[in-house]
Short mmCIF file of C-alpha atoms in Angstrom, two decimals:
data_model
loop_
_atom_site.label_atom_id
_atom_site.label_comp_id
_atom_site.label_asym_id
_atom_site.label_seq_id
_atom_site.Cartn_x
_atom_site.Cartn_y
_atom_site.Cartn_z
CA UNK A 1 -9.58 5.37 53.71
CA UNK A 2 -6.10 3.95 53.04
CA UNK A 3 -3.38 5.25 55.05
CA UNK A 4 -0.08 4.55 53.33
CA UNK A 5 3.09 6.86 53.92
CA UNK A 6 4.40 9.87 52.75
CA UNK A 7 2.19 10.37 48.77
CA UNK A 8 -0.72 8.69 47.71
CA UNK A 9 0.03 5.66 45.73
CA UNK A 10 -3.24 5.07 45.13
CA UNK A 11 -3.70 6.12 41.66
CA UNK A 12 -3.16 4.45 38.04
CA UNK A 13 -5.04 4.86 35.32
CA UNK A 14 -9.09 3.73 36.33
CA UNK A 15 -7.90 2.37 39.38
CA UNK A 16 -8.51 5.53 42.06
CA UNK A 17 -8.76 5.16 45.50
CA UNK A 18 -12.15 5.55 46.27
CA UNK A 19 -12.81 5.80 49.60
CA UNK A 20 -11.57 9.54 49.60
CA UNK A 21 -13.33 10.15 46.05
CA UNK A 22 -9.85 12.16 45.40
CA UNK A 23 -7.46 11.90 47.61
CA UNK A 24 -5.55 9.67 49.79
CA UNK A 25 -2.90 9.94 52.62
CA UNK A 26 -0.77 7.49 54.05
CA UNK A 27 0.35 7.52 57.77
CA UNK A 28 2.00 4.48 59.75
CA UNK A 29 -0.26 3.82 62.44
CA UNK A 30 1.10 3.07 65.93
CA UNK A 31 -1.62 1.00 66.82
CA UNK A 32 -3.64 -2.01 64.55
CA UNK A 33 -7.02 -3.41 65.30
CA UNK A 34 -7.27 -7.39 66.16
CA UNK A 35 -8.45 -10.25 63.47
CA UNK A 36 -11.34 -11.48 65.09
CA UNK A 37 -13.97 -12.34 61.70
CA UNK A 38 -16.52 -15.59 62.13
CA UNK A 39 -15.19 -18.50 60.10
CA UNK A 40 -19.31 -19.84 59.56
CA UNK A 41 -18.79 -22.65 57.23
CA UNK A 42 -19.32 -21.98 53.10
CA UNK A 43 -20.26 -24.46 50.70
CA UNK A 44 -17.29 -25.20 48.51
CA UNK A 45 -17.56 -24.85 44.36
CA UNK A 46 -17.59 -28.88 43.96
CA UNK A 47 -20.18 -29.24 46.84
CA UNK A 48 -22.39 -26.72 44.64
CA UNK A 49 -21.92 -28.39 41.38
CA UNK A 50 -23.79 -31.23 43.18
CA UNK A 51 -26.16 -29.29 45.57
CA UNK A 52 -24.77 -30.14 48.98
CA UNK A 53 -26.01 -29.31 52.04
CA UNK A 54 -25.03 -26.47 53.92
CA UNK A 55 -23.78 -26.66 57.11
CA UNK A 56 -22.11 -24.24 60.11
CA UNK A 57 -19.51 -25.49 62.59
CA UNK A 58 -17.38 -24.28 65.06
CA UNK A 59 -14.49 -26.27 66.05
CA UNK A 60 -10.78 -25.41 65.40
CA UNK A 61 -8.85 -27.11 63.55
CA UNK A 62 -5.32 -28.50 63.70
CA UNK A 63 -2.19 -27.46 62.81
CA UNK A 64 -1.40 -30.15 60.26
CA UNK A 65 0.89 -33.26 60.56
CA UNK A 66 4.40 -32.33 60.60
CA UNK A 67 4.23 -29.10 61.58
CA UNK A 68 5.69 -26.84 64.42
CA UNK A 69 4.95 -23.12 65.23
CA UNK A 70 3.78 -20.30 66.79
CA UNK A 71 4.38 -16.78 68.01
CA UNK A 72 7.89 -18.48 69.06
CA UNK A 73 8.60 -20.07 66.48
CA UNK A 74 10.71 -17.01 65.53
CA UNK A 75 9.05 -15.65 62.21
CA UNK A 76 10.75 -12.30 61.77
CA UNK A 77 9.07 -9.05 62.36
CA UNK A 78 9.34 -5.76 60.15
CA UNK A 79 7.94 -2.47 61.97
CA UNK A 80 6.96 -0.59 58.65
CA UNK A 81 6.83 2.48 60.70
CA UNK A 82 10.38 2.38 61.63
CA UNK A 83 11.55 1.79 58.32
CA UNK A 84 9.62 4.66 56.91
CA UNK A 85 9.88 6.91 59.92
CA UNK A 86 12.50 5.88 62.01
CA UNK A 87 15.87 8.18 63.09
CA UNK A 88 18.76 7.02 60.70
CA UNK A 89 20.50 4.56 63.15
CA UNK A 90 16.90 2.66 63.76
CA UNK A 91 15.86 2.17 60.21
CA UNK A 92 19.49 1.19 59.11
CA UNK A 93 18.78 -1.72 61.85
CA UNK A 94 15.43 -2.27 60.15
CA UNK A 95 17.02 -2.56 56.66
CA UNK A 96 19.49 -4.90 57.92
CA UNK A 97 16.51 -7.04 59.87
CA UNK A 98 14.91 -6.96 56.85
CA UNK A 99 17.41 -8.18 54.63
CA UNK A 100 18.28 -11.45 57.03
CA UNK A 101 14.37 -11.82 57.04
CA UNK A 102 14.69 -12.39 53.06
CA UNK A 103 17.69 -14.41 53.35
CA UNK A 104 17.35 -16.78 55.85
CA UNK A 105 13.32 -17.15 55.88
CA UNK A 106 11.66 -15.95 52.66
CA UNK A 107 9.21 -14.76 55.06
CA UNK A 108 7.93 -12.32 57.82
CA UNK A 109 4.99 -10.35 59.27
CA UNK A 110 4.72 -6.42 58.95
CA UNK A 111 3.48 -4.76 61.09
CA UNK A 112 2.11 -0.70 61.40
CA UNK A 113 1.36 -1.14 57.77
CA UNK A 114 -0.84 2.18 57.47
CA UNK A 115 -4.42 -0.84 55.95
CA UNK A 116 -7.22 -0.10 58.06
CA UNK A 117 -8.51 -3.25 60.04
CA UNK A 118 -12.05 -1.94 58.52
CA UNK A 119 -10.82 -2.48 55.05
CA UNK A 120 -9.22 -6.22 55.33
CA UNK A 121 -12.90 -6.74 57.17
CA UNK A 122 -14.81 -5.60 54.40
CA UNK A 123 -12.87 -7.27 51.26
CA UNK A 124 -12.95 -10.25 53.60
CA UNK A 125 -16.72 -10.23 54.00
CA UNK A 126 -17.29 -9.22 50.10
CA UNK A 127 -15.30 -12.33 49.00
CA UNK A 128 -17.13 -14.40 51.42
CA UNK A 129 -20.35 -13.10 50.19
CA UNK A 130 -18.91 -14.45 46.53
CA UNK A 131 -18.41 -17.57 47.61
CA UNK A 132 -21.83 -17.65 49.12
CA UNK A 133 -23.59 -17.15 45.78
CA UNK A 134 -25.70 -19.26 43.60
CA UNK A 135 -23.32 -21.40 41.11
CA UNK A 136 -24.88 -19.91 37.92
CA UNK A 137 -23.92 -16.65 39.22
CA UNK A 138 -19.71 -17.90 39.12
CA UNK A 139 -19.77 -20.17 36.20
CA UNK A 140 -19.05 -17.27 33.86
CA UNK A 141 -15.79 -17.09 35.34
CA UNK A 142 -14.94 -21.02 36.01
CA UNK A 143 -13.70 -22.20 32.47
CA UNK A 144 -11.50 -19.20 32.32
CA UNK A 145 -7.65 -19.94 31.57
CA UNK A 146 -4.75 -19.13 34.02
CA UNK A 147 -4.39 -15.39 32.23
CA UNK A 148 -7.59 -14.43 32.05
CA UNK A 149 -8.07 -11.48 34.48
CA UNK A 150 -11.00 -13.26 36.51
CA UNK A 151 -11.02 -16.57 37.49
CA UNK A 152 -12.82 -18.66 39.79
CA UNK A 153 -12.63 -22.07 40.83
CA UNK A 154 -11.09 -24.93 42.63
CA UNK A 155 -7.90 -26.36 43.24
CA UNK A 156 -5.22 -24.44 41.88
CA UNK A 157 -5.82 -25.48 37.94
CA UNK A 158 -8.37 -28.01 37.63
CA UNK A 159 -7.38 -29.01 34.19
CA UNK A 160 -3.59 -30.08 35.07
CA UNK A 161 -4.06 -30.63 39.14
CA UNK A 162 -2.41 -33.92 40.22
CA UNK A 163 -3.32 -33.57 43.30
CA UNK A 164 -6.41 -32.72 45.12
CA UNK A 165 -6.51 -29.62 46.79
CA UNK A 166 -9.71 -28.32 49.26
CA UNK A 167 -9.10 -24.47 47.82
CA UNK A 168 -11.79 -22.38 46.41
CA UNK A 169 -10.66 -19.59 45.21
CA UNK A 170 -11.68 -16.12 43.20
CA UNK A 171 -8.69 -14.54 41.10
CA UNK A 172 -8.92 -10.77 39.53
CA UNK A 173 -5.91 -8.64 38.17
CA UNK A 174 -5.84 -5.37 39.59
CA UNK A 175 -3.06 -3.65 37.86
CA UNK A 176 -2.34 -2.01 35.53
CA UNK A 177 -6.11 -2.80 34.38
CA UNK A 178 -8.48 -3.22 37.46
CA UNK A 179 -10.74 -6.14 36.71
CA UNK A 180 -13.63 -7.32 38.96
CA UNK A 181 -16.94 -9.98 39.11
CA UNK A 182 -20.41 -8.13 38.52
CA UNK A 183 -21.51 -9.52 41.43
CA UNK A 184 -21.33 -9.03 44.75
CA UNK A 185 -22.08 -4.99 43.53
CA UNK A 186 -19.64 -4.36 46.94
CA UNK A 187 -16.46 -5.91 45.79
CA UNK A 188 -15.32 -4.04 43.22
CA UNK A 189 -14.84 -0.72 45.36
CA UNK A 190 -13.72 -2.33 48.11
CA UNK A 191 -11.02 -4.79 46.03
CA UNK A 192 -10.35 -1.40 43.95
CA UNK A 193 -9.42 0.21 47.32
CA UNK A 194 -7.45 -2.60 49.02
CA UNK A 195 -5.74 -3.02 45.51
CA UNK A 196 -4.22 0.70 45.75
CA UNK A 197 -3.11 0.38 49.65
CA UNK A 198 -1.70 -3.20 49.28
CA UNK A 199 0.04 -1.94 46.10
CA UNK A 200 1.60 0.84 48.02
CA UNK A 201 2.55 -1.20 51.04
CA UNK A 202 4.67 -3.76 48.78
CA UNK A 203 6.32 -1.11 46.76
CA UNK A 204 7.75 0.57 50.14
CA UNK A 205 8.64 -2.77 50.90
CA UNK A 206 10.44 -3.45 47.68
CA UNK A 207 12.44 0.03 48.39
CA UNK A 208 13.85 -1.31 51.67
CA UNK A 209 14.46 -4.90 50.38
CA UNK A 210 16.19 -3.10 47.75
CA UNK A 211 18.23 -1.19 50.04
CA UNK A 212 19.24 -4.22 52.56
CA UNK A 213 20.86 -5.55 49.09
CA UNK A 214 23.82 -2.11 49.39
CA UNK A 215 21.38 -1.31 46.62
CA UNK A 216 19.44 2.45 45.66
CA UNK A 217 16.41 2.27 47.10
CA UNK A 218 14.76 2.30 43.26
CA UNK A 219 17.41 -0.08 41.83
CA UNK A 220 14.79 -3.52 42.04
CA UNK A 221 11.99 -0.37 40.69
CA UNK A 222 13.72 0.39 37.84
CA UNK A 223 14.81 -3.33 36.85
CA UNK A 224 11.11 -4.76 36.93
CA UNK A 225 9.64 -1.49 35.72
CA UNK A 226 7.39 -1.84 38.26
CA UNK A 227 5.27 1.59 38.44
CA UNK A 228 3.47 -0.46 35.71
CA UNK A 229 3.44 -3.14 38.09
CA UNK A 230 1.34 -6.53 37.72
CA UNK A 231 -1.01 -6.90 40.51
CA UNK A 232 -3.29 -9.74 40.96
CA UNK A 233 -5.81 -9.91 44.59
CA UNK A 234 -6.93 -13.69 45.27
CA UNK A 235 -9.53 -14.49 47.83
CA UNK A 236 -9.05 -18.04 49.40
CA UNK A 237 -12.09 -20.68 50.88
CA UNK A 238 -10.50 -23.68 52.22
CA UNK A 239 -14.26 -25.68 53.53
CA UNK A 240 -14.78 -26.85 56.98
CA UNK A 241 -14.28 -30.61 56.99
CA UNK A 242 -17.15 -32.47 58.68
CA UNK A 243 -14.72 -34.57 60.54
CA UNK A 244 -13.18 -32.64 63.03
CA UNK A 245 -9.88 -35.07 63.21
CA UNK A 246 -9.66 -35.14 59.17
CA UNK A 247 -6.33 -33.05 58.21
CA UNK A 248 -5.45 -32.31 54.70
CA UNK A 249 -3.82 -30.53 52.32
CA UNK A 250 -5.43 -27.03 51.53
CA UNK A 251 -3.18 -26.04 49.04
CA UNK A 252 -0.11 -27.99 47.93
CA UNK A 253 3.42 -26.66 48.82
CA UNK A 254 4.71 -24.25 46.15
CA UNK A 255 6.62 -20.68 45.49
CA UNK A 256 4.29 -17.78 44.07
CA UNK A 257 5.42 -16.67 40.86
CA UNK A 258 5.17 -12.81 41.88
CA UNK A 259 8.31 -10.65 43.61
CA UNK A 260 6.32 -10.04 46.92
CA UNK A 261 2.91 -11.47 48.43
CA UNK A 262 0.74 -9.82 51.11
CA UNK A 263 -1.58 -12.34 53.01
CA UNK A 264 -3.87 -11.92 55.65
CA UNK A 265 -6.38 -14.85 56.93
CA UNK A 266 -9.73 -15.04 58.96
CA UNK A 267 -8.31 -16.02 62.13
CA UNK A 268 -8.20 -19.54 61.46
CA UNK A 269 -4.82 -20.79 61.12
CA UNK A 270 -3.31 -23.37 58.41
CA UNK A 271 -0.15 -21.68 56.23
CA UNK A 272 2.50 -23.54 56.80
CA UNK A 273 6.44 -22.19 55.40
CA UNK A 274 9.11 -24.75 55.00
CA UNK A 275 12.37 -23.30 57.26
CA UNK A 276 15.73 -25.22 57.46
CA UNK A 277 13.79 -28.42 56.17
CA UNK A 278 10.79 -28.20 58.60
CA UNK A 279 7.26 -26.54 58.35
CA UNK A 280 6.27 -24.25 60.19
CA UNK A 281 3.30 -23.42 61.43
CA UNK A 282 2.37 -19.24 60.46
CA UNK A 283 0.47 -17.81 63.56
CA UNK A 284 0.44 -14.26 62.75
CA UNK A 285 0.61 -11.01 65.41
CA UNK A 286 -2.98 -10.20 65.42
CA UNK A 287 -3.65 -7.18 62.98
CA UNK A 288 -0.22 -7.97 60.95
CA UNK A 289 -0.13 -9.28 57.42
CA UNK A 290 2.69 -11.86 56.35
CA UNK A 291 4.92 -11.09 53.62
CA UNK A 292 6.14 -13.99 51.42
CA UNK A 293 9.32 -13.79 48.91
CA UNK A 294 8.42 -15.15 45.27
CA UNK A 295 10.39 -16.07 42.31
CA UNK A 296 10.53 -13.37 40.97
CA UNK A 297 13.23 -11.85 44.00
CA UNK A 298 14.46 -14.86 43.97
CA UNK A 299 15.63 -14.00 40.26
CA UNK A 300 16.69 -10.57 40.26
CA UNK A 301 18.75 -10.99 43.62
CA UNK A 302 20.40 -14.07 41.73
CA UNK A 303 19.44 -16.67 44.74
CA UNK A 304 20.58 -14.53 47.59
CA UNK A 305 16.71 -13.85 48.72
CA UNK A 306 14.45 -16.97 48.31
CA UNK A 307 10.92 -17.42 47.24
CA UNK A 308 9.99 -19.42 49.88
CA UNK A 309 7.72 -23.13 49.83
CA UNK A 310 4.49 -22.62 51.56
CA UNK A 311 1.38 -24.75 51.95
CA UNK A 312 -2.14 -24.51 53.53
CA UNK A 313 -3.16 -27.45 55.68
CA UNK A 314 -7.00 -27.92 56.48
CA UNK A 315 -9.23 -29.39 59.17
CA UNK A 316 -11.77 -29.04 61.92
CA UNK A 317 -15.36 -28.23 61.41
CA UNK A 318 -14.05 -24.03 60.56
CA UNK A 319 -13.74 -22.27 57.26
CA UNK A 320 -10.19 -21.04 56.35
CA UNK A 321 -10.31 -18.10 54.88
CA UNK A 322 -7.16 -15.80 53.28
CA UNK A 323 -6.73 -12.91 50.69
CA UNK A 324 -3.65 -12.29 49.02
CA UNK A 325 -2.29 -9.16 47.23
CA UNK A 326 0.27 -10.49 45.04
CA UNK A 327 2.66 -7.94 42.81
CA UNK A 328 5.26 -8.46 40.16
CA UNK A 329 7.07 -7.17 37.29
CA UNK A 330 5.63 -5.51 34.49
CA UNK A 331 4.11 -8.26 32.79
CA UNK A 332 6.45 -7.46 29.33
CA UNK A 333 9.69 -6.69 31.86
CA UNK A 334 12.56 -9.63 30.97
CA UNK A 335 13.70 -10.82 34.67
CA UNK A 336 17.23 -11.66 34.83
CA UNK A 337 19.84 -11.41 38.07
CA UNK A 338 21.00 -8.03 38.11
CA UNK A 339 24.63 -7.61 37.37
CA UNK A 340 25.52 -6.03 41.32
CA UNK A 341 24.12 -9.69 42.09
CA UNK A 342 26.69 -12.10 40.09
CA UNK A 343 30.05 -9.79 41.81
CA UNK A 344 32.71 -11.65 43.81
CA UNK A 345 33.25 -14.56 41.22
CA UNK A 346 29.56 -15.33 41.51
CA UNK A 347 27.97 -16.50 38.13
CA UNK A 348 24.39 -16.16 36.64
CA UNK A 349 21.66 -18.84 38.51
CA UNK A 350 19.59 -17.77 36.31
CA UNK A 351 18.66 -16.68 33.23
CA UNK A 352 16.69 -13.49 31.82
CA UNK A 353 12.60 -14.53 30.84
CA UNK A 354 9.80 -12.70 29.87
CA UNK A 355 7.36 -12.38 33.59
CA UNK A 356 4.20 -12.94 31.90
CA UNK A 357 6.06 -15.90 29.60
CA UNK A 358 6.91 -17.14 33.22
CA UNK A 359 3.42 -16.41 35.04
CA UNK A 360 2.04 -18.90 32.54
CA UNK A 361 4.10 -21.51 32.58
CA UNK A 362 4.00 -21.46 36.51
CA UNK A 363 -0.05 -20.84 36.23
CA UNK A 364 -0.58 -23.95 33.18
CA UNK A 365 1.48 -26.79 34.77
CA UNK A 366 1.23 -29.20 37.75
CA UNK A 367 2.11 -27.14 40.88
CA UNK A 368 4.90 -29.01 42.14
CA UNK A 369 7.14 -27.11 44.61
CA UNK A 370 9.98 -25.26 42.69
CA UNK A 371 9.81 -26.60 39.53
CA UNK A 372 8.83 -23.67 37.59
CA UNK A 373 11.85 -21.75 38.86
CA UNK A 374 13.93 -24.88 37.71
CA UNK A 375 13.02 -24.55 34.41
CA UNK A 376 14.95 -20.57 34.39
CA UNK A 377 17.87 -21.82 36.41
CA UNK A 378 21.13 -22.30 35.22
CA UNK A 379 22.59 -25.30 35.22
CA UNK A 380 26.44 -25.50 36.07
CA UNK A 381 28.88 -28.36 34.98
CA UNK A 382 31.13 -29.34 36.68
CA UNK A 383 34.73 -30.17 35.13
CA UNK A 384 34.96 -34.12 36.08
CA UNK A 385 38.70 -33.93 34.93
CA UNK A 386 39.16 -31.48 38.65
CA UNK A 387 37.37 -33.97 40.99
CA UNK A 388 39.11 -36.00 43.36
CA UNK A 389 37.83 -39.39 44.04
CA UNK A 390 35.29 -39.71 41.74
CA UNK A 391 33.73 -43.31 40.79
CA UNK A 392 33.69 -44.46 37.20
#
């Protein structure tokens, strides 16, 4: 049962909250269950294509080179529950928390965000199980293209990847259209489920980010059309490493292409975010899920809230093991800064594109940091006649 706010949010079209059969309420709960899921080893999707050996291991692994972090390391917090529920002076505070948390980080955990730990354990153990099985039983879905509603496979896009990445990973829209494997026969209730919770969750969000802009709670709503919303849920397997020193990259640094992404892991660490220059290592409050600012925000607030650059470093003889619920615009919804953005002799960074025109692009090229986002930015030039000491 998903517990989200003050309506149900879980409804849209074919995709119905099912746990209820009918209905579904939403309450902030003042107290969330603890992470604490075996990381058993899985075979990865290139060690199946040529029948490795399975293996199970236990050791943790490290950080990453490079990388500091912690619950110190001063990752900001939002209390959903306050800014849902809270008296007008403590959710103004929230708002405001909230809106420093965009700007200056990109980033934060929520917390008393109303998903049942029993949920995030089940579509945890269902993708897990899909990893698990046979590779005749995936290969349906591994020479599907980047906007194909299901996809499965390794890397981020095998076709184009420059870089080698240790990611396995299952991708399924879930919104408008709810899309799903055959197999295992569990997921698709579960993901169906978690899809209409998650969904809520991030549109609240959206509603206070909004507000911490001196917006209308609905303004960033109504811009991205977004009660038809694009959601996509992807299910991460970075494999244990049989070298318990070996460190690597898990997934290579990037921005998501989405407005807002909800991530939770197995309890085995590895997201790094890039913070005044440094990465950080992501240790999360147990039961919280972290929150990460895409491009898409990043747009539409004209470069005052940034999608930030995160990673996924790998090691140690554990699985790592994440699910993401990812939204965005309306896939036909042209992004653009919104005018209340470009005030106070501020001009344009960007200009207006087609989200599903920039999904693709992001999803068919080399991942490579922020250059997707480059391509939509406006370029300024400068009059060389006003500078002062310029070399010829």
């Amino acid at each position: 049962m998903c517990h989200l706010a003050h309506k149900c949010l879980c409804r849209a079209g074919n995709d119905t909250c099912k746990a209820t059969a009918a209905t579904c309420t939403w309450r902030a709960p003042s107290t969330l269950g603890r992470i604490d899921m075996a990381a058993s080893r899985l075979p990865s999707h290139e060690e199946q294509l040529v029948d490795a050996d399975n293996g199970d291991g236990s050791a943790s692994p490290s950080q990453g080179a490079g990388a500091c972090g912690g619950y110190g390391s001063g990752i900001p917090v939002v209390d959903l529950g306050v800014l849902i529920n809270g008296v007008a002076e403590q959710r103004l505070r929230a708002i405001r928390d909230l809106g420093r948390a965009c700007e200056d980080w990109g980033f934060f955990m929520v917390t008393n965000h109303g998903v049942p730990e029993t949920l995030r354990e089940a579509v945890m153990d269902s993708c897990k199980e899909l990893f698990s099985l046979p590779l005749e039983e995936k290969k349906e879905y591994m020479r599907a293209k980047p906007m194909d509603p299901i996809r499965i496979g390794t890397g981020f896009y095998s076709v184009v990847d420059a870089v080698a990445c240790r990611r396995d990973y299952l991708k399924m829209f879930s919104h408008p259209d709810f899309h799903c494997p055959a197999k295992p026969a569990k997921l698709r209730e579960i993901a169906m489920e978690y899809s209409a919770c998650t969904r809520g969750l991030l549109l609240e969000l959206t509603k206070a980010i909004s507000e911490s802009l001196g917006l209308a709670g609905g303004r960033l709503s109504e811009a991205l059309n977004l009660e038809s919303c694009f959601q996509i849920l992807v299910g991460n397997h970075y494999p244990a490493s049989s070298r318990p020193d070996d460190v690597a990259l898990g997934f290579a640094a990037h921005s998501d292409h989405g407005l807002l992404t909800l991530l939770f892991q197995n309890g085995v660490d590895g997201l790094q975010v890039k913070h005044n220059g440094e990465w950080v290592l992501a240790k999360p409050i147990p039961g919280s899920f972290f929150v990460i600012a895409g491009d898409q925000l990043e747009i539409v607030t004209n470069g005052r809230y940034k999608g930030v650059l995160h990673r996924a470093m790998v090691g140690g003889e554990q699985s790592r093991m994440s699910f993401v619920s990812l939204i965005g615009p309306c896939l036909d919804a042209v992004v653009a800064p919104l005018p209340e953005m470009a005030t106070d002799g501020r001009g344009l960074e960007f200009r207006g594109i087609k989200y599903r025109d920039y999904m693709q692009m992001q999803q068919s090229k080399t991942l490579d940091e922020k250059t997707a986002l480059d391509v939509v930015r406006v370029q300024h030039h400068i009059d060389m006649s006003t500078c002062q000491g310029g070399s010829t």
